[in-house]
Coordinates of C-alpha atoms in Angstrom, one line a residue:
M1 CA 0.1 0.0 -0.1
S2 CA 1.3 3.4 -0.8
I3 CA 2.0 6.2 1.5
E4 CA -0.7 8.2 -0.1
K5 CA -3.4 5.5 0.7
I6 CA -2.0 5.0 4.1
K7 CA -2.4 8.7 4.7
L8 CA -6.0 8.8 3.5
A9 CA -6.9 5.7 5.6
A10 CA -5.4 7.4 8.6
A11 CA -7.2 10.7 7.9
W12 CA -10.5 8.6 7.9
L13 CA -9.6 6.8 11.2
L14 CA -8.8 10.3 12.7
L15 CA -12.0 11.6 11.5
A16 CA -14.0 8.7 13.1
A17 CA -12.1 9.2 16.4
T18 CA -13.1 12.9 16.5
A19 CA -16.7 11.8 15.8
T20 CA -16.5 9.9 19.1
L21 CA -16.1 13.2 20.9
L22 CA -19.7 14.1 20.1
R23 CA -20.9 11.8 22.8
F24 CA -20.1 14.6 25.3
K25 CA -22.3 17.0 23.5
V26 CA -25.8 14.7 23.8
T27 CA -28.1 16.5 26.0
L28 CA -31.8 15.8 26.3
N29 CA -34.6 18.4 25.8
S30 CA -37.8 18.6 23.7
D31 CA -35.9 19.6 20.6
T32 CA -33.2 16.7 20.7
L33 CA -35.8 14.2 21.7
F34 CA -38.1 15.1 18.8
L35 CA -37.2 12.0 16.5
D36 CA -37.2 9.6 19.6
S37 CA -40.7 10.8 20.6
L38 CA -41.9 10.3 17.0
F39 CA -40.7 6.8 16.6
T40 CA -41.7 5.8 20.1
D41 CA -45.3 7.0 19.3
L42 CA -45.4 5.3 15.9
F43 CA -43.9 2.0 17.1
Q44 CA -45.1 1.5 20.7
H45 CA -48.4 3.5 20.9
G46 CA -49.8 2.8 17.7
G47 CA -49.5 6.6 16.5
R48 CA -50.3 8.1 13.2
W49 CA -47.9 10.0 11.2
T50 CA -50.7 12.5 10.1
E51 CA -51.3 13.6 13.7
W52 CA -47.8 14.8 14.1
K53 CA -46.5 18.5 13.8
F54 CA -42.8 18.7 12.8
V55 CA -40.5 21.6 12.8
Q56 CA -39.8 23.8 10.0
A57 CA -36.8 21.6 9.0
P58 CA -38.1 18.0 9.6
A59 CA -34.8 16.7 8.2
F60 CA -36.4 13.6 6.6
V61 CA -33.0 13.1 4.6
P62 CA -30.7 12.0 6.1
D63 CA -31.5 12.8 10.0
M64 CA -34.9 11.0 10.1
L65 CA -33.7 8.0 8.0
L66 CA -30.5 7.7 10.2
Y67 CA -32.6 7.9 13.3
L68 CA -35.0 5.0 12.1
I69 CA -31.9 2.8 11.6
A70 CA -30.6 3.8 15.0
Y71 CA -34.0 3.3 16.8
P72 CA -33.8 -0.3 17.2
L73 CA -30.1 -0.8 17.4
W74 CA -29.4 1.5 20.4
P75 CA -31.3 1.0 23.7
D76 CA -31.6 4.5 24.7
A77 CA -32.2 8.1 23.3
P78 CA -28.7 9.4 24.0
G79 CA -26.9 6.3 22.2
R80 CA -29.2 7.1 19.2
I81 CA -28.4 10.8 19.0
F82 CA -24.8 10.1 19.2
A83 CA -24.9 7.5 16.7
V84 CA -26.7 9.7 14.3
S85 CA -24.4 12.6 15.0
A86 CA -21.3 10.2 14.4
A87 CA -23.0 8.9 11.1
Q88 CA -23.4 12.6 9.9
V89 CA -19.7 13.2 10.4
L90 CA -18.8 10.3 8.2
L91 CA -21.5 11.1 5.6
L92 CA -20.3 14.7 5.4
G93 CA -16.6 13.4 4.9
A94 CA -17.9 11.1 2.0
A95 CA -20.1 13.9 0.5
A96 CA -17.2 16.3 0.5
L97 CA -14.8 13.9 -1.2
W98 CA -17.0 12.6 -3.8
C99 CA -17.8 16.4 -4.6
A100 CA -14.3 17.3 -4.8
R101 CA -13.6 14.4 -7.2
Q102 CA -16.3 15.5 -9.5
V103 CA -15.0 19.0 -9.6
A104 CA -11.5 17.8 -10.0
P105 CA -11.1 14.0 -11.3
Q106 CA -7.4 14.1 -10.7
L107 CA -7.5 15.4 -7.1
S108 CA -4.4 13.6 -5.4
R109 CA -5.0 11.4 -2.2
S110 CA -3.0 14.0 -0.3
A111 CA -5.6 16.6 -1.1
Q112 CA -8.4 14.1 -0.1
A113 CA -6.8 13.6 3.3
A114 CA -6.3 17.2 3.9
L115 CA -10.2 17.6 3.4
L116 CA -10.8 14.9 6.0
L117 CA -8.6 16.5 8.4
L118 CA -10.2 19.9 7.9
L119 CA -13.6 18.1 8.8
A120 CA -11.8 16.3 11.7
Y121 CA -10.7 19.7 13.0
V122 CA -14.2 21.3 12.6
T123 CA -15.7 18.2 14.5
L124 CA -13.1 18.7 17.4
T125 CA -14.2 22.4 17.5
A126 CA -18.0 21.3 17.7
S127 CA -17.1 19.0 20.6
A128 CA -15.1 21.9 22.2
S129 CA -17.7 24.5 21.9
G130 CA -21.2 25.5 21.9
M131 CA -21.4 25.4 18.1
W132 CA -24.5 23.7 16.6
F133 CA -23.6 21.7 13.9
Y134 CA -24.5 18.0 14.2
F135 CA -27.4 16.3 15.2
Y136 CA -26.7 16.6 18.8
S137 CA -28.0 20.3 18.5
T138 CA -31.4 21.3 17.4
N139 CA -32.2 22.7 13.9
N140 CA -28.9 21.9 12.5
H141 CA -29.8 21.8 8.7
L142 CA -26.6 19.7 8.0
G143 CA -28.8 17.9 5.4
A144 CA -28.7 20.9 3.2
T145 CA -24.9 20.9 3.1
M146 CA -24.6 17.2 2.3
A147 CA -27.4 17.4 -0.4
G148 CA -25.7 20.5 -1.7
L149 CA -22.3 18.7 -2.2
V150 CA -23.9 15.7 -3.7
G151 CA -26.2 17.7 -5.8
L152 CA -23.1 19.7 -7.3
G153 CA -21.3 16.5 -8.1
L154 CA -24.5 15.0 -10.0
L155 CA -25.0 18.4 -11.7
L156 CA -21.4 18.4 -13.0
R157 CA -21.6 14.9 -14.3
H158 CA -24.8 15.6 -15.9
L159 CA -23.5 18.6 -17.8
A160 CA -20.3 16.5 -18.8
A161 CA -22.6 13.6 -20.1
P162 CA -26.3 14.3 -20.1
R163 CA -28.1 11.0 -19.0
W164 CA -31.7 10.7 -17.8
S165 CA -30.6 8.6 -14.9
T166 CA -28.3 11.4 -13.5
A167 CA -31.1 14.0 -14.2
L168 CA -33.4 11.8 -12.5
L169 CA -31.2 11.4 -9.3
L170 CA -30.5 15.2 -9.5
V171 CA -34.5 15.8 -9.3
L172 CA -35.0 13.3 -6.5
L173 CA -32.0 14.7 -4.3
I174 CA -33.3 18.3 -4.7
A175 CA -36.9 17.4 -3.9
A176 CA -36.0 15.3 -0.9
A177 CA -33.7 18.0 0.4
K178 CA -36.0 20.8 -0.1
A179 CA -38.6 19.0 1.6
S180 CA -36.3 18.2 4.6
T181 CA -35.4 21.9 5.0
R182 CA -36.2 25.1 3.2
L183 CA -32.8 26.4 3.8
F184 CA -31.7 24.1 0.6
A185 CA -33.8 26.4 -1.5
L186 CA -31.9 29.3 -0.4
T187 CA -28.4 27.9 -0.3
F188 CA -28.3 25.8 -3.5
V189 CA -31.4 26.1 -5.7
T190 CA -31.7 29.8 -5.8
P191 CA -28.0 30.2 -6.7
L192 CA -28.5 27.8 -9.6
V193 CA -31.5 29.7 -10.8
V194 CA -29.5 32.9 -10.7
L195 CA -26.6 31.2 -12.4
A196 CA -28.7 29.7 -15.2
A197 CA -30.6 33.1 -15.8
L198 CA -27.3 35.0 -16.0
A199 CA -26.0 32.4 -18.5
L200 CA -28.9 32.8 -20.6
I201 CA -28.5 36.7 -20.6
A202 CA -24.7 36.6 -21.2
L203 CA -24.2 33.5 -23.4
P204 CA -26.0 34.8 -26.6
K205 CA -23.2 37.8 -26.5
Q206 CA -20.5 35.2 -26.4
S207 CA -20.2 33.9 -29.9
H208 CA -17.2 31.7 -29.2
L209 CA -19.4 29.5 -26.9
P210 CA -21.5 26.6 -28.7
L211 CA -25.1 26.5 -28.6
R212 CA -25.1 23.6 -26.2
W213 CA -24.3 25.8 -23.3
R214 CA -27.5 27.7 -23.7
R215 CA -29.3 24.4 -24.2
Q216 CA -27.7 23.3 -20.7
A217 CA -28.9 26.4 -19.1
W218 CA -32.5 25.7 -20.2
R219 CA -32.2 21.9 -19.2
L220 CA -30.9 23.0 -15.8
L221 CA -34.1 25.2 -15.2
G222 CA -36.2 22.4 -16.3
L223 CA -34.7 20.1 -13.8
L224 CA -35.1 22.7 -11.0
A225 CA -38.7 23.4 -11.9
A226 CA -39.4 19.7 -11.8
S227 CA -37.6 19.2 -8.5
Q228 CA -39.6 22.0 -7.0
L229 CA -43.1 20.3 -8.2
L230 CA -41.8 16.9 -6.7
A231 CA -40.8 18.8 -3.3
S232 CA -44.0 20.3 -3.1
A233 CA -45.9 16.9 -3.7
L234 CA -43.6 15.4 -1.0
E235 CA -44.2 18.0 1.5
A236 CA -48.0 17.7 0.8
L237 CA -47.7 14.2 1.6
L238 CA -45.6 14.1 4.5
I239 CA -46.3 17.3 6.3
R240 CA -50.1 17.4 7.1
N241 CA -49.9 19.8 9.9
I242 CA -47.9 23.1 8.6
P243 CA -45.7 24.5 11.3
Y244 CA -46.8 28.1 11.0
E245 CA -45.3 28.9 14.4
G246 CA -41.6 28.4 12.9
H247 CA -42.0 30.8 10.2
A248 CA -40.0 33.8 10.4
H249 CA -42.0 37.1 9.7
A250 CA -39.7 39.8 8.1
S251 CA -40.1 43.2 9.3
P252 CA -37.9 46.2 9.7
E253 CA -37.5 45.3 13.4
T254 CA -36.8 41.5 12.9
V255 CA -34.4 42.3 10.0
G256 CA -32.6 44.5 12.3
N257 CA -32.5 41.9 15.1
S258 CA -31.1 39.5 12.5
L259 CA -28.5 41.8 11.4
K260 CA -27.4 42.6 15.2
L261 CA -27.3 38.9 15.9
F262 CA -25.1 38.3 12.8
M263 CA -22.7 41.1 14.0
Q264 CA -22.6 39.5 17.4
A265 CA -22.3 35.9 16.2
T266 CA -19.4 37.0 13.9
A267 CA -17.5 39.0 16.7
A268 CA -18.0 35.7 19.0
A269 CA -16.5 33.5 16.3
F270 CA -13.3 35.4 16.4
S271 CA -13.5 36.1 20.2
P272 CA -10.4 34.5 21.9
S273 CA -12.9 33.2 24.7
N274 CA -12.6 29.7 22.7
H275 CA -9.3 29.2 20.7
W276 CA -10.7 26.4 18.8
V277 CA -13.6 28.3 17.4
Q278 CA -11.4 31.4 16.8
A279 CA -8.7 29.4 14.8
L280 CA -11.5 27.9 12.6
A281 CA -13.0 31.5 12.0
I282 CA -9.6 32.5 11.0
A283 CA -9.0 29.6 8.9
L284 CA -12.2 30.1 6.9
L285 CA -11.6 33.8 6.6
L286 CA -8.1 33.0 5.0
V287 CA -9.8 30.3 2.7
L288 CA -12.3 32.9 1.5
G289 CA -9.4 35.5 1.0
Y290 CA -7.3 32.9 -0.8
L291 CA -10.2 32.0 -3.2
L292 CA -11.0 35.6 -3.8
V293 CA -7.7 36.5 -5.0
A294 CA -7.3 33.3 -7.0
L295 CA -10.6 33.8 -8.8
L296 CA -10.1 37.6 -9.4
R297 CA -6.8 36.7 -11.2
R298 CA -8.8 34.2 -13.5
L299 CA -11.6 36.5 -14.6
E300 CA -11.4 37.5 -18.3
L301 CA -13.1 40.2 -20.0
D302 CA -14.3 40.0 -23.5
P303 CA -12.1 42.4 -25.8
A304 CA -15.2 43.4 -27.6
G305 CA -17.0 44.6 -24.4
P306 CA -17.5 44.2 -20.7
A307 CA -19.1 40.7 -20.7
L308 CA -17.6 38.2 -18.4
R309 CA -16.2 34.9 -19.8
W310 CA -17.3 32.8 -16.8
P311 CA -15.9 29.5 -18.0
R312 CA -12.5 31.0 -17.5
L313 CA -13.1 31.0 -13.7
G314 CA -11.8 27.5 -13.8
G315 CA -8.5 28.5 -15.4
D316 CA -6.3 25.5 -15.8
L317 CA -8.6 23.5 -13.8
G318 CA -11.2 23.6 -16.5
W319 CA -15.0 24.3 -16.7
R320 CA -15.9 22.0 -13.7
Y321 CA -13.9 24.1 -11.3
G322 CA -15.2 27.1 -12.9
A323 CA -18.9 26.1 -12.6
A324 CA -18.2 25.2 -8.9
A325 CA -16.6 28.5 -8.4
A326 CA -19.4 30.3 -10.0
L327 CA -21.9 28.5 -7.5
L328 CA -19.8 29.6 -4.4
C329 CA -19.8 33.2 -5.8
V330 CA -23.4 33.5 -5.8
A331 CA -24.4 31.0 -3.0
L332 CA -22.4 32.8 -0.3
P333 CA -23.8 36.1 -0.6
V334 CA -27.3 34.9 -1.3
T335 CA -27.2 32.8 1.8
V336 CA -25.8 35.3 4.1
T337 CA -28.2 38.2 2.7
G338 CA -31.1 35.9 2.6
S339 CA -30.6 34.8 5.9
V340 CA -30.7 38.1 7.4
L341 CA -33.3 39.9 5.4
S342 CA -35.7 36.9 5.9
S343 CA -35.2 37.4 9.6
G344 CA -34.0 33.8 9.7
F345 CA -30.8 34.6 11.5
G346 CA -32.5 34.2 15.0
D347 CA -29.8 33.3 17.2
L348 CA -26.0 33.4 17.9
N349 CA -25.6 30.0 16.5
S350 CA -27.1 30.9 13.1
Y351 CA -23.7 30.6 11.4
R352 CA -25.0 26.9 10.7
Y353 CA -27.0 28.4 7.9
F354 CA -23.9 29.1 6.0
T355 CA -22.3 25.7 6.3
F356 CA -22.8 24.6 2.5
P357 CA -21.1 27.6 0.9
L358 CA -18.2 27.5 3.6
T359 CA -17.7 23.8 3.1
L360 CA -17.6 24.3 -0.6
A361 CA -15.2 27.1 -0.3
C362 CA -12.8 24.7 1.7
V363 CA -13.2 22.0 -1.0
L364 CA -12.3 24.5 -3.8
A365 CA -9.4 26.0 -1.8
V366 CA -7.8 22.4 -1.2
I367 CA -8.4 21.5 -5.0
L368 CA -6.6 24.8 -5.9
L369 CA -3.8 24.0 -3.5
D370 CA -3.4 20.6 -4.9
H371 CA -3.4 21.9 -8.5
H372 CA -0.6 24.4 -7.9
H373 CA 1.6 22.4 -5.5
R374 CA 0.8 18.8 -6.1
R375 CA 4.5 18.0 -6.6
R376 CA 5.6 19.3 -3.2
A377 CA 4.9 15.9 -1.6
L378 CA 7.1 16.7 1.6
A379 CA 5.1 19.8 2.2
W380 CA 1.9 17.9 2.1
H381 CA 3.3 15.2 4.3
V382 CA 4.5 17.5 6.9
G383 CA 1.1 19.6 6.8
A384 CA -0.8 16.2 7.3
V385 CA 1.3 14.8 10.1
L386 CA 1.4 18.5 12.0
G387 CA -2.6 18.8 11.4
A388 CA -3.1 15.2 12.6
A389 CA -1.0 16.0 15.7
V390 CA -2.9 19.1 16.6
I391 CA -6.2 17.4 16.4
A392 CA -5.2 14.4 18.5
A393 CA -3.8 16.6 21.1
G394 CA -7.0 18.6 21.0
A395 CA -9.0 15.4 21.1
V396 CA -7.2 14.3 24.3
Q397 CA -7.6 17.8 25.9
V398 CA -11.4 17.9 25.1
T399 CA -11.7 14.3 26.7
R400 CA -9.8 15.2 29.8
Q401 CA -11.8 18.6 30.3
Q402 CA -15.2 17.2 29.8
Q403 CA -17.5 17.5 32.8
P404 CA -20.8 15.6 33.5
N405 CA -23.5 17.4 31.8
V406 CA -25.8 19.3 34.1
D407 CA -28.9 18.1 32.9
M408 CA -32.0 20.3 34.3
A409 CA -34.5 17.9 33.2
S410 CA -32.8 14.8 34.9
S411 CA -32.7 16.7 38.2
V412 CA -36.4 17.7 37.9
A413 CA -37.1 14.1 37.1
D414 CA -35.1 13.2 40.3
C415 CA -37.5 15.6 42.2
L416 CA -40.4 13.7 40.8
K417 CA -38.8 10.4 41.8
A418 CA -38.4 11.4 45.3
I419 CA -42.1 12.6 45.4
E420 CA -43.2 9.1 44.0
A421 CA -40.9 7.4 46.6
G422 CA -42.7 9.3 49.5
G423 CA -46.0 7.9 48.5
F424 CA -47.5 10.1 46.0
P425 CA -48.4 8.0 42.8
L426 CA -47.4 10.1 39.8
K427 CA -49.7 9.9 36.8
A428 CA -49.8 12.5 34.0
G429 CA -48.6 16.0 34.1
I430 CA -48.5 19.4 32.3
G431 CA -45.6 21.5 31.9
D432 CA -43.8 24.1 29.4
Y433 CA -42.0 23.1 26.3
W434 CA -38.8 22.6 27.9
N435 CA -40.1 20.7 30.7
G436 CA -41.9 18.2 28.7
S437 CA -40.4 15.2 26.6
A438 CA -37.1 15.1 28.5
I439 CA -38.6 14.8 32.0
S440 CA -40.9 12.2 30.7
Y441 CA -38.1 10.3 29.2
Y442 CA -36.1 10.3 32.6
L443 CA -38.9 9.1 34.7
P444 CA -39.0 5.2 35.2
R445 CA -42.6 4.7 33.9
H446 CA -42.1 7.7 31.4
N447 CA -45.2 9.4 32.8
P448 CA -46.5 11.9 30.1
V449 CA -45.9 15.5 30.5
T450 CA -48.4 17.3 28.2
I451 CA -46.9 20.6 26.9
T452 CA -49.2 23.7 27.2
T453 CA -48.6 27.5 27.0
N454 CA -49.1 29.5 30.0
D455 CA -52.7 29.9 29.3
T456 CA -53.3 26.1 29.6
V457 CA -54.0 25.7 26.0
P458 CA -52.2 22.6 24.6
M459 CA -48.9 23.6 22.6
F460 CA -49.2 21.7 19.3
W461 CA -45.5 21.9 18.3
V462 CA -43.1 19.1 17.6
T463 CA -45.7 16.7 19.0
T464 CA -48.7 14.7 18.3
L465 CA -52.5 15.1 18.6
G466 CA -53.0 11.5 19.2
P467 CA -53.5 11.5 23.0
L468 CA -56.5 14.2 22.2
L469 CA -58.1 12.6 19.2
R470 CA -57.8 9.2 20.4
P471 CA -57.5 8.9 24.1
Q472 CA -58.3 5.2 24.2
N473 CA -54.6 4.6 22.6
Y474 CA -53.1 6.5 25.2
P475 CA -54.4 5.6 28.8
A476 CA -51.6 7.1 30.5
H477 CA -52.5 10.5 29.2
Q478 CA -56.0 10.3 30.7
H479 CA -55.3 11.3 34.6
Y480 CA -53.4 14.5 35.4
N481 CA -52.1 15.1 39.0
F482 CA -49.1 17.2 38.8
A483 CA -48.0 20.3 37.2
L484 CA -44.5 21.5 36.6
L485 CA -44.2 25.5 37.1
R486 CA -41.2 27.6 37.4
D487 CA -40.9 30.2 40.4
N488 CA -42.2 33.7 39.9
G489 CA -39.3 35.6 38.2
A490 CA -37.8 32.5 36.7
G491 CA -40.4 31.9 34.1
G492 CA -37.9 31.4 31.4
Q493 CA -38.9 31.7 27.7
F494 CA -42.6 30.5 28.4
D495 CA -43.4 32.4 31.5
Y496 CA -44.7 29.3 33.2
T497 CA -45.1 30.6 36.6
P498 CA -47.7 30.8 39.7
D499 CA -48.6 34.4 38.4
T500 CA -49.5 33.2 34.8
I501 CA -50.7 29.7 34.4
G502 CA -51.0 29.2 38.1
K503 CA -53.9 31.6 38.3
L504 CA -55.7 29.5 35.7
L505 CA -55.1 26.1 37.4
P506 CA -57.1 24.8 40.4
P507 CA -55.5 25.1 43.7
P508 CA -52.9 22.3 44.4
S509 CA -53.3 20.0 47.2
R510 CA -49.6 20.9 48.0
V511 CA -46.6 22.3 46.3
Q512 CA -43.2 20.5 46.3
A513 CA -40.1 22.8 45.9
C514 CA -37.5 21.5 43.4
P515 CA -34.4 23.8 43.8
V516 CA -33.0 23.1 40.3
D517 CA -33.6 25.9 38.1
R518 CA -36.1 27.3 40.7
M519 CA -38.8 24.7 39.9
Q520 CA -42.1 23.9 41.8
I521 CA -44.3 20.9 41.4
W522 CA -47.9 21.4 42.1
L523 CA -49.5 18.0 43.3
Y524 CA -53.1 17.1 43.2
D525 CA -54.6 14.3 45.5
G526 CA -57.9 14.3 43.7
D527 CA -59.2 14.8 40.2
Q528 CA -59.2 18.7 40.2
L529 CA -56.2 19.1 37.5
D530 CA -57.6 16.0 35.6
T531 CA -61.2 17.7 35.3
A532 CA -59.6 21.1 34.4
M533 CA -57.5 19.7 31.7
A534 CA -60.6 17.8 30.2
R535 CA -62.2 21.0 29.9
V536 CA -59.1 22.5 28.2
K537 CA -58.7 19.6 25.8
A538 CA -62.4 19.6 24.7
D539 CA -62.4 23.5 24.2
Y540 CA -59.0 23.0 22.1
L541 CA -60.5 20.2 20.0
A542 CA -63.8 22.3 19.4
R543 CA -61.8 25.2 18.2
R544 CA -59.7 23.1 15.9
A545 CA -62.9 21.6 14.5
A546 CA -64.5 25.1 13.9
R547 CA -61.4 26.3 12.1
K548 CA -61.5 23.3 9.4

């Protein structure tokens, strides 16, 4: 086996090793338990898919498929969440390498190993920071990145040798990705439409280009249109309850807030408070700067006028690299601008929306380095060894510094266990969104905790209506005798306190303080809470029926 093959195999092993660090990132809450709750309902309670409401990005591909595989293979939710996160790491590595080989078929194994080492560093950084990237975090949108890389590779293959099979795969991929996350439309589909439109406008002025380029642009628009129609059909089939609550409504105030969060997130990325994140941010900035200088040097103006000869963006690397570079030139500003102007940049972790263009930039930078410096074998070997050493040392440091997760839901569940051990028989309860699925999961009998807003109305979000519509299938949900409230002044995001929902609930038989996160547990010896919740559920179903 050649040293190049050994180096590539070693890079894969190191990537897999860094993926194991993600086990430290697993925490349980209503967001991370979404798929576990879904499959538990479907497989154990006879639940119905049509009764579920998903998030804005349901991640059918690949997250939901991966979790479906992991569900029977791992005995608990933390193991499944980690398994899916680790699988995402390996799938992203495979997608990046496959895309790179489609852009540059002669890509060396040293360059491929470098790409895997870059991903290993990103994975290490994710494990050593609060970065939302893989499945352990909520709303990661990583499927848009994987689909974008594979979609670009399929597109290049189709442009090089048009085949119906490749076109069909591309349409299916785009449709599945679009149904999984709307971010894919912003970060991949929209840039392709822009490029095709620009090509149709510019190409007629380029007499030296053959007619087939214009035909390819029209074919691409046709494929994108077909994929959008298929995506709409898939969404209508799979998503029966539209998550309107997840829509970001753009206004001057929300756009201004998104811009403010973008600036804050950028400053945080370059902050020395976390050296792993800071080094990654600097590296990405250098990558973008390197590509910008290289691509500007390759721009060629038509001597007869100001028209840009876009295929020359590839330089000696050819039209494949030029097409990928053109996609990046459009995708990055469109994704950043669109995320802010749509008010989608809604938290300090929203850089996750830019993962596809940033990943593509790294791929193109490595390809360019490989093209110019492939013969410098010693430099590639030394760089790989140094990179691997830094990643290995970082992995050891992260492992040693990890502290046990302080899981609030587990601590609240311990309070409930103590209450039951004291002679109070827990049945069903109510709580806010963050005190729902995770606390129920930690209880020995998984006592259901119905999520409501602070006006007692059931919160139909990332959950099922099954217990309300078909109570006979959910007998455990039919007797409520405890409520999980937060102390006044500590209501959190949902303001779930005695001063809000507490005024709408019947007086409890007693209140048990739970010092964790300033919680209090209202206990009912009789059927007072159950009677109140029966009226609430009946009113809720009546209002739903009236709206239909």
